[in-house]
XYZ file of C-alpha atoms in Angstrom:
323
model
C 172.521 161.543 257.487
C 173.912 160.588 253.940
C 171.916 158.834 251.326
C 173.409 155.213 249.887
C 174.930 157.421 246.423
C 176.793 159.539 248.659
C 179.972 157.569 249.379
C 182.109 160.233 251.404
C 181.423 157.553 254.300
C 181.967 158.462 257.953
C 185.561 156.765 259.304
C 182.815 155.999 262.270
C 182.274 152.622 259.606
C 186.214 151.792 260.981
C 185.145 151.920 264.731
C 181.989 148.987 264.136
C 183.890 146.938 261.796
C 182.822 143.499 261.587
C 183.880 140.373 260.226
C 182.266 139.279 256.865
C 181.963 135.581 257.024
C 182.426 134.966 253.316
C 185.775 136.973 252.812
C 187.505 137.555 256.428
C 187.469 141.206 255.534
C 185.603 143.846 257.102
C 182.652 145.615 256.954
C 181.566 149.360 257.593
C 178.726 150.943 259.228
C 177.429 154.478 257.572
C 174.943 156.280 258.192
C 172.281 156.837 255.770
C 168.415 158.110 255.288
C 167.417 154.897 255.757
C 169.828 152.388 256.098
C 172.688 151.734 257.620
C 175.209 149.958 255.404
C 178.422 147.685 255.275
C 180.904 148.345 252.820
C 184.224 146.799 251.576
C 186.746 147.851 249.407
C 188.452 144.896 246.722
C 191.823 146.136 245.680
C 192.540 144.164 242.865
C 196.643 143.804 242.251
C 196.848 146.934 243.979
C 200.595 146.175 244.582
C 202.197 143.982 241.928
C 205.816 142.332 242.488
C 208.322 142.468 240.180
C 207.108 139.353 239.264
C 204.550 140.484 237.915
C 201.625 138.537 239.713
C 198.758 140.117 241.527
C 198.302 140.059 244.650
C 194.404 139.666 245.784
C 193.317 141.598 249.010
C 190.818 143.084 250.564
C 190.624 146.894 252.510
C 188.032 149.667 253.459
C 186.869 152.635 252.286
C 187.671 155.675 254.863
C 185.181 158.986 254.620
C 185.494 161.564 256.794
C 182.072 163.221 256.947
C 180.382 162.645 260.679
C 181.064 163.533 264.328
C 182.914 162.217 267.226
C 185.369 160.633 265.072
C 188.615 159.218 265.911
C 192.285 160.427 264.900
C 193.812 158.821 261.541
C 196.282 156.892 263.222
C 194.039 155.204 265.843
C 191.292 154.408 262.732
C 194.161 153.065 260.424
C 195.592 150.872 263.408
C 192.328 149.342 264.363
C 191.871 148.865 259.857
C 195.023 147.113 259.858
C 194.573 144.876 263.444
C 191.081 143.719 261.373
C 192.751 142.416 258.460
C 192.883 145.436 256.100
C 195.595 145.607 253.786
C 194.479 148.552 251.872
C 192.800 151.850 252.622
C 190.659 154.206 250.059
C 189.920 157.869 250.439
C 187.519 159.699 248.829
C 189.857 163.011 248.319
C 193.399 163.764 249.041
C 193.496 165.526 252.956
C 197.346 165.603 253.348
C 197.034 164.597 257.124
C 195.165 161.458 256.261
C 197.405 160.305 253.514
C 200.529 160.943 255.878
C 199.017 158.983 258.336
C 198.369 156.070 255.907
C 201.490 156.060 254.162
C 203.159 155.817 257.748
C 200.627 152.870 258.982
C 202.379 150.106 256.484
C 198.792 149.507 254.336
C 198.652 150.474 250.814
C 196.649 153.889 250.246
C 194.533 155.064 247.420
C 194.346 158.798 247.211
C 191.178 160.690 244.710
C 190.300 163.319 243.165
C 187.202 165.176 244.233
C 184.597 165.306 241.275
C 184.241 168.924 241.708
C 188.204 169.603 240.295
C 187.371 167.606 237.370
C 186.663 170.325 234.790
C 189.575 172.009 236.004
C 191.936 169.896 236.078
C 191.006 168.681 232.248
C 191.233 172.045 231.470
C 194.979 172.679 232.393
C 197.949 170.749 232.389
C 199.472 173.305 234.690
C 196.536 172.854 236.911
C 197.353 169.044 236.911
C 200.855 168.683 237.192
C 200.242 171.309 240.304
C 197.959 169.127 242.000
C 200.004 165.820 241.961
C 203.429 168.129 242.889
C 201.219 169.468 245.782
C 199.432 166.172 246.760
C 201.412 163.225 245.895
C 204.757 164.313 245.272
C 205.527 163.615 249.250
C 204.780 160.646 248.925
C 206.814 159.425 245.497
C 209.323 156.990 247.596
C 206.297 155.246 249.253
C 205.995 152.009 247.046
C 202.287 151.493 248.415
C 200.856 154.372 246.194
C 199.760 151.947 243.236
C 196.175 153.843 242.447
C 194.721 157.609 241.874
C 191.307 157.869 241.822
C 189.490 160.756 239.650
C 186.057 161.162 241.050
C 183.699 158.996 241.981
C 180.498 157.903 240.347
C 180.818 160.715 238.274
C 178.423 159.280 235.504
C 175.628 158.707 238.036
C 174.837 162.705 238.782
C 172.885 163.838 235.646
C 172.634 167.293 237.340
C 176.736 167.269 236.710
C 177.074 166.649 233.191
C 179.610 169.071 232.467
C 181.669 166.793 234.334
C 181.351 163.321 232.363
C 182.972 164.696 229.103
C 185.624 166.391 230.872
C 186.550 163.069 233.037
C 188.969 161.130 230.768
C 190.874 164.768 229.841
C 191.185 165.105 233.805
C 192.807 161.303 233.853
C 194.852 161.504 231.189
C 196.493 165.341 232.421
C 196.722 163.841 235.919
C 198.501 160.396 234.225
C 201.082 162.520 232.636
C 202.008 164.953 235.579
C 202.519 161.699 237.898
C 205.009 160.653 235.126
C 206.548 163.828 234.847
C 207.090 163.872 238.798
C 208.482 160.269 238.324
C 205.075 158.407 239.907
C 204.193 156.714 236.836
C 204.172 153.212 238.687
C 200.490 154.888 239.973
C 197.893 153.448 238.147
C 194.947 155.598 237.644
C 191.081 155.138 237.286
C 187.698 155.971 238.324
C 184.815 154.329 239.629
C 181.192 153.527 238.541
C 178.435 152.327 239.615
C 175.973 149.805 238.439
C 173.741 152.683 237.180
C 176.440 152.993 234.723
C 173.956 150.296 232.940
C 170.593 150.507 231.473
C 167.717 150.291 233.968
C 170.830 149.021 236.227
C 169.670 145.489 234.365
C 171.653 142.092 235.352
C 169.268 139.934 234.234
C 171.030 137.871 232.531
C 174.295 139.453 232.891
C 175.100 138.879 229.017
C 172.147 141.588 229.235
C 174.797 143.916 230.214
C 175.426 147.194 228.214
C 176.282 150.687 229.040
C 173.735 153.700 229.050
C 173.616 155.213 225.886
C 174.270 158.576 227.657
C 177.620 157.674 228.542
C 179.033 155.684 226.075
C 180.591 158.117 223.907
C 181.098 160.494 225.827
C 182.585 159.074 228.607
C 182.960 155.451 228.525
C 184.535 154.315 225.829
C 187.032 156.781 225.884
C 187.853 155.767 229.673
C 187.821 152.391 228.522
C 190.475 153.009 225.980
C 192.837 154.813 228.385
C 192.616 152.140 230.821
C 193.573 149.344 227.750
C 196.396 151.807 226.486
C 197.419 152.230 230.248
C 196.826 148.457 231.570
C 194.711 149.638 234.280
C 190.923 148.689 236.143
C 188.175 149.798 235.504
C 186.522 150.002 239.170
C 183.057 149.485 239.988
C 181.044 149.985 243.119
C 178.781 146.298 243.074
C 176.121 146.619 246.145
C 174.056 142.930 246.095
C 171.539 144.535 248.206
C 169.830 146.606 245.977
C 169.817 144.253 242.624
C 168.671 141.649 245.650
C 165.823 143.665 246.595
C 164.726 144.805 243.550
C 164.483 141.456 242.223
C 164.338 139.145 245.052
C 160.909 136.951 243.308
C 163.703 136.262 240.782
C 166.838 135.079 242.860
C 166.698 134.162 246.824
C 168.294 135.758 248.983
C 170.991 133.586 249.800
C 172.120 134.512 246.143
C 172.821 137.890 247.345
C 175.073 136.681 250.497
C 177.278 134.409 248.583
C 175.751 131.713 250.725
C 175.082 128.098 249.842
C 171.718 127.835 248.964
C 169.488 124.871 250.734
C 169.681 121.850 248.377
C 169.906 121.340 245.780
C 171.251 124.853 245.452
C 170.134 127.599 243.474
C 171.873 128.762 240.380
C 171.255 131.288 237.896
C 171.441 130.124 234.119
C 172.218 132.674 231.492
C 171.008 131.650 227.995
C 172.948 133.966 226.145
C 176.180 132.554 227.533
C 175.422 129.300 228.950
C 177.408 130.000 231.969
C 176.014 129.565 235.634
C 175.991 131.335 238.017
C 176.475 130.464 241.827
C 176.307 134.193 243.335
C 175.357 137.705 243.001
C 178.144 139.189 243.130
C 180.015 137.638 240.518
C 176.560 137.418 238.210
C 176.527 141.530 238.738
C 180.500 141.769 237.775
C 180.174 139.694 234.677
C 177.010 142.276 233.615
C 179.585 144.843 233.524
C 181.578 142.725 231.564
C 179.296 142.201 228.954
C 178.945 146.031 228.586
C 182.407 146.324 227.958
C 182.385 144.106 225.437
C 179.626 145.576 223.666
C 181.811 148.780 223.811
C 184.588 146.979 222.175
C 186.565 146.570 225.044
C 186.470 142.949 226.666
C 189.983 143.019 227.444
C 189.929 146.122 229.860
C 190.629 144.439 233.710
C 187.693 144.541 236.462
C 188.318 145.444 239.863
C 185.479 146.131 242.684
C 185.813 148.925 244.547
C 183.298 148.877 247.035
C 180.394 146.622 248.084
C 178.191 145.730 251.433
C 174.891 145.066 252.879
C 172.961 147.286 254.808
C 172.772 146.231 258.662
C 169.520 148.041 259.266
C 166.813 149.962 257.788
C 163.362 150.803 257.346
C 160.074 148.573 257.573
C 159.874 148.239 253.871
C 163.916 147.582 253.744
C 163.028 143.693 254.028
C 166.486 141.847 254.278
C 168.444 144.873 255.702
C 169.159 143.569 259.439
C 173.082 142.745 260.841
C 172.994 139.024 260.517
C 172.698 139.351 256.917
C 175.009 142.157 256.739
C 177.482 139.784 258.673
């Protein structure tokens, strides 16, 4: 059983897909102590014409930790038959990226947090990895991202990891140009405990933990302006729903229509209103970027959901709202 902050999700979540209502995408069942949760994963522009205009879509997350799972090929088909355009791993298993790059959706490879330190600690080491991992798949014009680690800046126990992150991005961003993949855009994700006290309320509120910045943040966030990338960020509803739900209802949370005459949120530092969660969570993070000095660093959400069951004191967690 996996707890919410581990996101190596079972492919299991592929086999009980279900339609969300709001988006026509799909959502993922995984396993956890508790709950079990849906998940989606927003690639934003994850392929961009020559045009030059992105192209909005929506695809899963695909983890690999469980039992009686199916093969790659039967998972990605049944992805793709339920409206997936895009699939996201949570390392690079050579198998599993053949089998995407063969299935026609795009495919975003990562980085496992534990080669971090290495891999900022040797350009050798780097250039290595992406002639091992990628290189087969340098003709394959649906390779657009490269994940390095994954809510790296939520594990305090890993520290030695968050000042080594941007090192590991920036060796890795100069081997896939050197092996002539430097249309491959690459990133990380957080998550909303990238923020103090995880606090939303009001999103101009918004500012990075002061553990982070320096170290880590800002100097991500100036990599990704230098190298027109996103910054991604894992945005759950559920849990800034239910730790707050005497503040917004819960049709907030579901990007429903509320009963009239409608709830919206008002932010007094802005003046802006806000009609949903989702977008009140997203434009939190925004605010924290600007605070860093970097409003003009691109968004993208990587992964967010609603659990479809849980425990007796997991009010809200049940698979109607989840739908």
């Amino acid at each position: 059983m996996l707890h919410p902050r581990y996101k190596q999700k079972s492919p299991a979540m592929l086999c009980h897909a279900i339609p969300l209502g709001f988006t026509s995408a799909m959502a993922m069942a995984s396993s956890s102590l508790t709950v079990l949760l849906s998940f989606i994963f927003l690639a934003i522009a994850a392929a961009e014409p020559a045009s030059g205009t992105a192209q909005h879509f929506l695809g899963v997350n695909y983890g690999r930790l469980g039992d009686d799972l199916p093969p790659p090929h039967i998972a990605l088909e049944f992805a793709r038959s339920a409206g997936a355009a895009a699939v996201r791993f949570y390392d690079a298993n050579a198998t599993f990226l053949a089998a995407a790059a063969s299935s026609g959706l795009g495919f975003v490879p990562a980085v496992p947090n534990e080669l971090i330190v290495s891999l900022a600690a040797s350009q050798r080491a780097a250039d290595a990895w992406v002639a091992s991992t990628l290189l087969p798949f340098r003709r394959n014009r649906r390779l657009r991202y490269l994940f390095v680690g994954n809510e790296v800046l939520s594990d305090p126990t890993t520290k030695s990891r968050w000042s080594r992150l941007v090192p590991a991005i920036t060796n890795l961003r100069r081997a896939l140009r050197r092996h002539g993949l430097s249309r491959v855009k690459v990133s990380t994700t957080l998550g909303m405990d990238a923020l103090v006290g995880q606090n939303v309320f009001p999103p101009s509120a918004g500012v990075f933990r002061p553990d982070i910045i320096d170290v880590a943040v800002r100097p991500l966030l100036a990599f990704l302006e230098r190298t027109d990338s996103y910054l991604f960020f894992d945005a759950y509803t559920y849990f800034t729903w239910s730790a707050n739900h005497t503040i917004v209802p819960l049709t907030y949370a579901l990007l429903e229509p509320s009963p009239a005459p409608g709830f919206q949120y008002h932010d007094p530092g802005t003046g802006l209103s806000y009609t949903n969660l989702l977008d009140h969570m997203l434009d939190a993070v925004v605010a924290a970027m600007c605070r860093a000095g970097y409003c003009g660093v691109r968004l993208a959400l990587a992964e967010t959901g609603w659990p479809n069951a849980g425990d007796l004191n997991e009010f809200g967690a049940n698979v109607r709202n989840a739908a």
